PDB file of C-alpha atoms in Angstrom:
ATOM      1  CA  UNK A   1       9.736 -31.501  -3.488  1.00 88.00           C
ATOM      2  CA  UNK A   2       5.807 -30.345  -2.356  1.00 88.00           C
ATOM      3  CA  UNK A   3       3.943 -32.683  -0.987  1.00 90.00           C
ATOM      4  CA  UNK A   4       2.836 -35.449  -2.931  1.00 90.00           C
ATOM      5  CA  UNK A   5       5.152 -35.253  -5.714  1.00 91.00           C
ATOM      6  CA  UNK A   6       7.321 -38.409  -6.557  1.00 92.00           C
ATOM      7  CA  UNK A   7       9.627 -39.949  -8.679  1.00 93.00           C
ATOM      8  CA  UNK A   8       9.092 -43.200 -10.435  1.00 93.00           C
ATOM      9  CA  UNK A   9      12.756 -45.422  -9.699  1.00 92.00           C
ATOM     10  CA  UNK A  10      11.466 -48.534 -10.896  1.00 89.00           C
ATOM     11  CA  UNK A  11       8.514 -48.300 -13.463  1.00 85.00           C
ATOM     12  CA  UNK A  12       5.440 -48.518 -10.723  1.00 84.00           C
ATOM     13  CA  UNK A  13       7.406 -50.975  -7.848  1.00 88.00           C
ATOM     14  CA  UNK A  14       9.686 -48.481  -6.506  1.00 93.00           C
ATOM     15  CA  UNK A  15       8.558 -44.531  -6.341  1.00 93.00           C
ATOM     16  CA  UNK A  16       9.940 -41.700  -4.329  1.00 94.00           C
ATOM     17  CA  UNK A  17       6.757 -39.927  -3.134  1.00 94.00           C
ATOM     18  CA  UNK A  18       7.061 -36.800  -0.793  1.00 92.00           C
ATOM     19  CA  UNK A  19       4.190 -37.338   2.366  1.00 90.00           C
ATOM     20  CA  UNK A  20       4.484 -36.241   5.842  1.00 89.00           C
ATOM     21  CA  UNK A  21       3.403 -37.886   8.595  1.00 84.00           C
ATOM     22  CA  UNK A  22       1.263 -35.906  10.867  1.00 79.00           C
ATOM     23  CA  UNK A  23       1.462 -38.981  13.904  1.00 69.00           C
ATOM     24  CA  UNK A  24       2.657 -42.823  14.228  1.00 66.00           C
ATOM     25  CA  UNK A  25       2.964 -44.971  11.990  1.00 62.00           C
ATOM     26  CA  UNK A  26       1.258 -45.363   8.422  1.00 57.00           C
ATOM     27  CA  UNK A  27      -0.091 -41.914   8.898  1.00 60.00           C
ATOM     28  CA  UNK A  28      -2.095 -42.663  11.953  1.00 63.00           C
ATOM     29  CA  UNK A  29      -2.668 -39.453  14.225  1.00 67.00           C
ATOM     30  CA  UNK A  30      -3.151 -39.483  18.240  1.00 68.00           C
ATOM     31  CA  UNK A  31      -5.627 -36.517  20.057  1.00 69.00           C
ATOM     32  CA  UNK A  32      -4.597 -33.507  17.599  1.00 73.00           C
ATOM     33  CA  UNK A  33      -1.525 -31.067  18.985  1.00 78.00           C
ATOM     34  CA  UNK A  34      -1.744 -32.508  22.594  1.00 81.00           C
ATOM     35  CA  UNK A  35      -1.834 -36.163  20.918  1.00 81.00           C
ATOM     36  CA  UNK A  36       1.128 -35.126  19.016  1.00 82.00           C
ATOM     37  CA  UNK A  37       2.931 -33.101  22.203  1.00 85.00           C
ATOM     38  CA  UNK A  38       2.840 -36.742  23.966  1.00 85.00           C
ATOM     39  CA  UNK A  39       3.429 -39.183  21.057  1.00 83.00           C
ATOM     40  CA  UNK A  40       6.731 -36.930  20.763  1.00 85.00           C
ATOM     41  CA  UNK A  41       7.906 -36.916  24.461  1.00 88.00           C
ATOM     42  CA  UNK A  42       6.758 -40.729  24.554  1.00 87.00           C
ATOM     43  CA  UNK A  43       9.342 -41.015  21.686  1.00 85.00           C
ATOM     44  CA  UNK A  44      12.258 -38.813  23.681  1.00 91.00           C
ATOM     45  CA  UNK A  45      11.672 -40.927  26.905  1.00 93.00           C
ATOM     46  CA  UNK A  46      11.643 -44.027  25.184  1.00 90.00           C
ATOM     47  CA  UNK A  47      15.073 -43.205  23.164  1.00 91.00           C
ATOM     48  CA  UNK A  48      16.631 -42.152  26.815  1.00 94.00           C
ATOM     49  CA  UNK A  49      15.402 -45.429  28.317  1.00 94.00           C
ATOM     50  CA  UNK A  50      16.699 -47.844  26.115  1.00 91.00           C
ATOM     51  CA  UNK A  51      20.178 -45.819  25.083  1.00 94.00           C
ATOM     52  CA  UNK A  52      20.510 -46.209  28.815  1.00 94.00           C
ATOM     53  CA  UNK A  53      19.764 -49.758  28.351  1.00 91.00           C
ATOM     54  CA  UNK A  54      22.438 -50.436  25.366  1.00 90.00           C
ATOM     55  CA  UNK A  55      24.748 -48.662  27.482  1.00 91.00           C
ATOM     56  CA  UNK A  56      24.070 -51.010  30.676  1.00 89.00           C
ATOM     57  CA  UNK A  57      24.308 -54.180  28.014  1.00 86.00           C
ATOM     58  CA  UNK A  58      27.572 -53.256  26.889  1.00 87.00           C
ATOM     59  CA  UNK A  59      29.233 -52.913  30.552  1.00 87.00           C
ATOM     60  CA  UNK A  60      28.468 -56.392  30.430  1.00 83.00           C
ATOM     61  CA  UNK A  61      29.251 -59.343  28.792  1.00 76.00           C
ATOM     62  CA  UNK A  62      26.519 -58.814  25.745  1.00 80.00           C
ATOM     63  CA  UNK A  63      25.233 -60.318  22.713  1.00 85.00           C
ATOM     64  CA  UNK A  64      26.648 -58.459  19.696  1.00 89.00           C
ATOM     65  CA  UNK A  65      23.445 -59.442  17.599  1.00 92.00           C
ATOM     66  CA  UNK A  66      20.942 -57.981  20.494  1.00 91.00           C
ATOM     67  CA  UNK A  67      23.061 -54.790  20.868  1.00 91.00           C
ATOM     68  CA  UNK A  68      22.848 -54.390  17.051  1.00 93.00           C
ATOM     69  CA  UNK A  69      18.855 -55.215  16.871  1.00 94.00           C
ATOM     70  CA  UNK A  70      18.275 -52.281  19.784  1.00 93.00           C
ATOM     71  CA  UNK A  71      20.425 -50.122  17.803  1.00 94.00           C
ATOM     72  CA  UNK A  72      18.723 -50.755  14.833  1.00 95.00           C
ATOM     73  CA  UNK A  73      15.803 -49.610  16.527  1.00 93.00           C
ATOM     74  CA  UNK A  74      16.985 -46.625  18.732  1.00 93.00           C
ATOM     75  CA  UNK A  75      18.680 -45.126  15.228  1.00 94.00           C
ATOM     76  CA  UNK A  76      15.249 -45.220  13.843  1.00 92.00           C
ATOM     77  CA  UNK A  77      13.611 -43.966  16.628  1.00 90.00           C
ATOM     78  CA  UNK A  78      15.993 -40.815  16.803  1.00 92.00           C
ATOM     79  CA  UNK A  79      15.467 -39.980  13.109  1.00 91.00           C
ATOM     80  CA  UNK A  80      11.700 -39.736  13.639  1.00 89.00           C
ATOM     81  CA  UNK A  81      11.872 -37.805  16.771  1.00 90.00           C
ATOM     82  CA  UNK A  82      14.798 -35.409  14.937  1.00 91.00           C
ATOM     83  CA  UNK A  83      12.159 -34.713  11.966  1.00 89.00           C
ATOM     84  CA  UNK A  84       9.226 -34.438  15.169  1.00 87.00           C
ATOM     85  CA  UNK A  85      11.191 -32.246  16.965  1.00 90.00           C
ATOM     86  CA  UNK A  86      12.929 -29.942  14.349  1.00 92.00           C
ATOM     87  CA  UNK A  87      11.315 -30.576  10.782  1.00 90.00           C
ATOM     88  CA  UNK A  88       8.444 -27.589  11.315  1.00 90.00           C
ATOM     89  CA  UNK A  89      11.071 -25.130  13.028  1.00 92.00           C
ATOM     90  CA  UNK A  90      13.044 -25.082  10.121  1.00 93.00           C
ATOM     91  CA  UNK A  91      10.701 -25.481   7.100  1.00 92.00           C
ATOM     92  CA  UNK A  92       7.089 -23.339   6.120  1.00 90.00           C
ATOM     93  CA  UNK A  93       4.517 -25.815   4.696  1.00 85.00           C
ATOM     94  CA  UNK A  94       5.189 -27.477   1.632  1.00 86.00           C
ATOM     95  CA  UNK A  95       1.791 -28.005   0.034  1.00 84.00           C
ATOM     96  CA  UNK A  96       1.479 -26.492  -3.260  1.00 84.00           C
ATOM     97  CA  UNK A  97       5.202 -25.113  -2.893  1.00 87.00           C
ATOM     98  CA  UNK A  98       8.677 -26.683  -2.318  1.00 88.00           C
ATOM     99  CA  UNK A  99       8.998 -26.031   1.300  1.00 87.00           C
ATOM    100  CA  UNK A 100      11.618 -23.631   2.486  1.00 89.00           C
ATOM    101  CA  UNK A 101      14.642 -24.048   4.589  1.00 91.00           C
ATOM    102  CA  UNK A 102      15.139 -21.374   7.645  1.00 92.00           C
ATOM    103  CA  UNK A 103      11.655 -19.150   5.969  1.00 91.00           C
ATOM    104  CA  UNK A 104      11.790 -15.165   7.221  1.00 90.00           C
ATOM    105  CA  UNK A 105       8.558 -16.016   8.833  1.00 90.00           C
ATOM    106  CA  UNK A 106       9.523 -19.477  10.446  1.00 89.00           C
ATOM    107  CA  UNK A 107       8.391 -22.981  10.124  1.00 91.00           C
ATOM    108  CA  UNK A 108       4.929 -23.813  10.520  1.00 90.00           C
ATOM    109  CA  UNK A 109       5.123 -25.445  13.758  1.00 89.00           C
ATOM    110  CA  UNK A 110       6.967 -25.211  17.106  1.00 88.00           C
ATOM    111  CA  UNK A 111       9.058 -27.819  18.867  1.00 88.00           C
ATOM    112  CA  UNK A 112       8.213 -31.779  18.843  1.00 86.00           C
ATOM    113  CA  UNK A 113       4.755 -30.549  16.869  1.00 86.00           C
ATOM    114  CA  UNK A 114       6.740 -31.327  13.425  1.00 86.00           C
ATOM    115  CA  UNK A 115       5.535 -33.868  11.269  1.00 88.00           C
ATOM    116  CA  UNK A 116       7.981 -36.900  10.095  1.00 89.00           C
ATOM    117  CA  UNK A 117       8.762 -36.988   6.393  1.00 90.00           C
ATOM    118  CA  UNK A 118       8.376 -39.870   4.701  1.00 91.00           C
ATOM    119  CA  UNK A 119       9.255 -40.760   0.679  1.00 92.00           C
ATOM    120  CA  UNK A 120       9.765 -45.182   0.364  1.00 93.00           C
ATOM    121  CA  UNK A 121       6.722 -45.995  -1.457  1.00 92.00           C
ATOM    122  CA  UNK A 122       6.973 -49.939  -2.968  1.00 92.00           C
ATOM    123  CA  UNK A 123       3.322 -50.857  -4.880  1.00 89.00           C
ATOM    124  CA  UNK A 124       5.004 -54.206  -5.945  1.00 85.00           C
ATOM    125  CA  UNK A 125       1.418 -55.506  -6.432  1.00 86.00           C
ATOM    126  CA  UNK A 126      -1.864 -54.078  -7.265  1.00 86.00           C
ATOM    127  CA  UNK A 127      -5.270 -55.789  -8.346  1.00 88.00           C
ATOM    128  CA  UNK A 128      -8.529 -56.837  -7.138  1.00 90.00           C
ATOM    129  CA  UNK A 129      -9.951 -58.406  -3.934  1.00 89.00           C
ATOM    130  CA  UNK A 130     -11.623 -62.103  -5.130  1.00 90.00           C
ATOM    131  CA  UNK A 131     -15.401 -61.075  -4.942  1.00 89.00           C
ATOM    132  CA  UNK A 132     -16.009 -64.235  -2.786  1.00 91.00           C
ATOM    133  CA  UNK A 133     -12.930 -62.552   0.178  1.00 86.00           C
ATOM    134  CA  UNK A 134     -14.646 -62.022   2.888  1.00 89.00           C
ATOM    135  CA  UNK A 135     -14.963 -58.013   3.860  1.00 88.00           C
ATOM    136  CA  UNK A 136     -12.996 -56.643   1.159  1.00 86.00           C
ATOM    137  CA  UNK A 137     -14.402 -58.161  -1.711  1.00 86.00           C
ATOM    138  CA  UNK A 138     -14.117 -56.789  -4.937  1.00 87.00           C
ATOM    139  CA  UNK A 139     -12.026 -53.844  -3.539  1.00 89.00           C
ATOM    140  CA  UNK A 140      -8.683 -52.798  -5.041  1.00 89.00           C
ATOM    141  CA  UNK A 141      -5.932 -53.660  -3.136  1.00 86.00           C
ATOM    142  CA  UNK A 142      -2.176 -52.636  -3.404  1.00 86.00           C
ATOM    143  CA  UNK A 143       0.302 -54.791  -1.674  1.00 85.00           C
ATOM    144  CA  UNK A 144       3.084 -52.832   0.036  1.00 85.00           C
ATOM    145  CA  UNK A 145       0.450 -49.794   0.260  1.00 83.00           C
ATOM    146  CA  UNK A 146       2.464 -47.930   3.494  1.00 86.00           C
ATOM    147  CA  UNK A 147       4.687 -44.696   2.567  1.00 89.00           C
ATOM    148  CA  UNK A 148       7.803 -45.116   5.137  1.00 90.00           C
ATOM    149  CA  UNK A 149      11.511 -43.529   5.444  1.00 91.00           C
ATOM    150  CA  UNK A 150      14.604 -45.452   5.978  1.00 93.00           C
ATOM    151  CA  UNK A 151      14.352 -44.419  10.236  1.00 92.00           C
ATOM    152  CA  UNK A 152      10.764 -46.461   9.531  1.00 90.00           C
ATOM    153  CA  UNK A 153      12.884 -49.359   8.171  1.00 92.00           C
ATOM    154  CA  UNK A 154      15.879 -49.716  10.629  1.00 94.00           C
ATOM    155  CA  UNK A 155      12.881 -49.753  13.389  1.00 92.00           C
ATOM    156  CA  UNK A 156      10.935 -52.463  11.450  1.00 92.00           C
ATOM    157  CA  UNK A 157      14.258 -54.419  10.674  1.00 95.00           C
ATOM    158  CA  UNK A 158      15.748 -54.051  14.457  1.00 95.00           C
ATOM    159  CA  UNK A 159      11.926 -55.470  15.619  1.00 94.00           C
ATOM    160  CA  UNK A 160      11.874 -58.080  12.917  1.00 95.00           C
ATOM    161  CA  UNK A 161      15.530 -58.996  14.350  1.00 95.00           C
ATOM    162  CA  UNK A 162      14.206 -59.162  17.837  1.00 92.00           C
ATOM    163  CA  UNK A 163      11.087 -61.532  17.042  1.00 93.00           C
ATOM    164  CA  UNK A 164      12.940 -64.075  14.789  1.00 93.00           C
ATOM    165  CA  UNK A 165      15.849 -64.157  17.186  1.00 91.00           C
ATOM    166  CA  UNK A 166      13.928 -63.432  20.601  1.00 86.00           C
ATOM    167  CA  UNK A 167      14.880 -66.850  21.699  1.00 84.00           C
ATOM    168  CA  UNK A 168      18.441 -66.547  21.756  1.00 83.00           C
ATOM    169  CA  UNK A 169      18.427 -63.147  23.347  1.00 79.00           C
ATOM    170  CA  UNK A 170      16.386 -64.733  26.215  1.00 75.00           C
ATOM    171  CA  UNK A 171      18.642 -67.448  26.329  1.00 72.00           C
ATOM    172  CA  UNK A 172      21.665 -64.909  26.733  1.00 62.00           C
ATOM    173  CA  UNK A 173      19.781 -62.317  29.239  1.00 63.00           C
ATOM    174  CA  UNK A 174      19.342 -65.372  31.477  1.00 63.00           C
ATOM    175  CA  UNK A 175      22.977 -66.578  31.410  1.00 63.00           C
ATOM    176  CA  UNK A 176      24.199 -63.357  32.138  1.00 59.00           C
ATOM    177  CA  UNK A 177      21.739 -63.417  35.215  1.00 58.00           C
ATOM    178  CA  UNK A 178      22.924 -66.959  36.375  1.00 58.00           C
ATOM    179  CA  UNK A 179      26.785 -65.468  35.728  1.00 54.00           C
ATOM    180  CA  UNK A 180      26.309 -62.757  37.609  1.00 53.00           C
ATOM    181  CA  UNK A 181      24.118 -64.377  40.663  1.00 55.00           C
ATOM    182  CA  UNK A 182      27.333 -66.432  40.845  1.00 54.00           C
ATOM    183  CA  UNK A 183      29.866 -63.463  41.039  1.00 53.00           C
ATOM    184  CA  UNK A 184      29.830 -62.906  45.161  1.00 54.00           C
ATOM    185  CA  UNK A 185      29.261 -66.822  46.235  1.00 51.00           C
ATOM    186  CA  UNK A 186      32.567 -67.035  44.348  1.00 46.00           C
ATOM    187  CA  UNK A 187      34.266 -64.206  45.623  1.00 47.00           C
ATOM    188  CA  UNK A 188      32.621 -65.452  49.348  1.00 48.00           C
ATOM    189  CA  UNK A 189      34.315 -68.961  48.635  1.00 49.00           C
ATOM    190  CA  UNK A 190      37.765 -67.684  47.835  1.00 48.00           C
ATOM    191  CA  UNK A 191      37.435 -65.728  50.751  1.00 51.00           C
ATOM    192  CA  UNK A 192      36.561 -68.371  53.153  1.00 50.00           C
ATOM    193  CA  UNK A 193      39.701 -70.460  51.475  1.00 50.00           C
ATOM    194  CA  UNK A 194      41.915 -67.839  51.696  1.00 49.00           C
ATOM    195  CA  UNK A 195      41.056 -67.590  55.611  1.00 42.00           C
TER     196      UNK A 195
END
């Protein structure tokens, strides 16, 4: 596809529509090429740091339900930093053209400088702003206006997960705490039995 083409799924609620994403999310950009060189490492670092922290969860007695929520969120993570990292190595531009796998003259950017595709594009509802709303009166408005991927929803679902069941994860964290504070004054007592 070039970019902005799309595909109408379902009438005008569900449309396959071809953007990239030059920074976060919903299109927002950070300090040009540096902005993007650090928004991309920030990404790498923070996909280390909490793969490390799955992987100390699950030495552990763990909540199944937390594990899945992080992993929601790490798989989503590592799709948008594979696109960020390798999407402009491998394709030329595709405005005005279908881009180009592997082009003779390269992609048109380096490493982590790629931009994320995105292509989920949901206008369930479109109208007008009430002219008495404050701000935005009288304005069109288009209710679910964001373009996103599926990496963009497993993030969004995994940090839904976490906020609706942040509670019980708390709950857990601090068991396992108390569980293992307990461990060696155990251990200490059999000891001191055993003597």
């Amino acid at each position: 596809m070039y970019l902005g083409q799309e595909f109408r799924i379902l009438g005008d609620w569900f449309i396959i529509h071809f953007t990239e994403n030059y920074g976060m999310a919903f299109g927002m950009e950070f300090g040009g090429e540096s902005g993007k060189l650090l928004l991309s490492l920030f990404r790498l670092f923070f996909v280390m740091g909490i793969i490390w922290y799955v992987y100390k969860l699950t030495r552990t007695k763990y909540d199944k339900l937390y594990v899945t929520t992080l992993s929601l969120i790490i798989a989503g993570a590592i799709g948008n930093l594979i696109d960020s990292a390798f999407y402009g190595m491998i394709f030329n531009g595709s405005e005005y053209q279908i881009a180009q796998l592997f082009p003779a003259e390269g992609g048109y950017s380096s490493f982590l400088h790629g931009r994320v595709v995105d292509m989920l594009y949901f206008p369930v509802l479109e109208g007008n702003f009430p002219s008495w709303f404050p701000f935005w009166g009288g304005e069109e408005f288009v209710f679910f206006r964001p373009i996103f991927n599926v990496a963009d929803s497993a993030i969004s679902i995994g940090v839904f997960m976490w906020i609706i069941f942040q509670k019980r994860f708390m709950i857990s964290e601090k068991e396992d705490d108390t569980t293992i504070a307990a461990l060696p004054n155990a251990a200490t007592e059999g000891d001191q039995q055993g003597v």
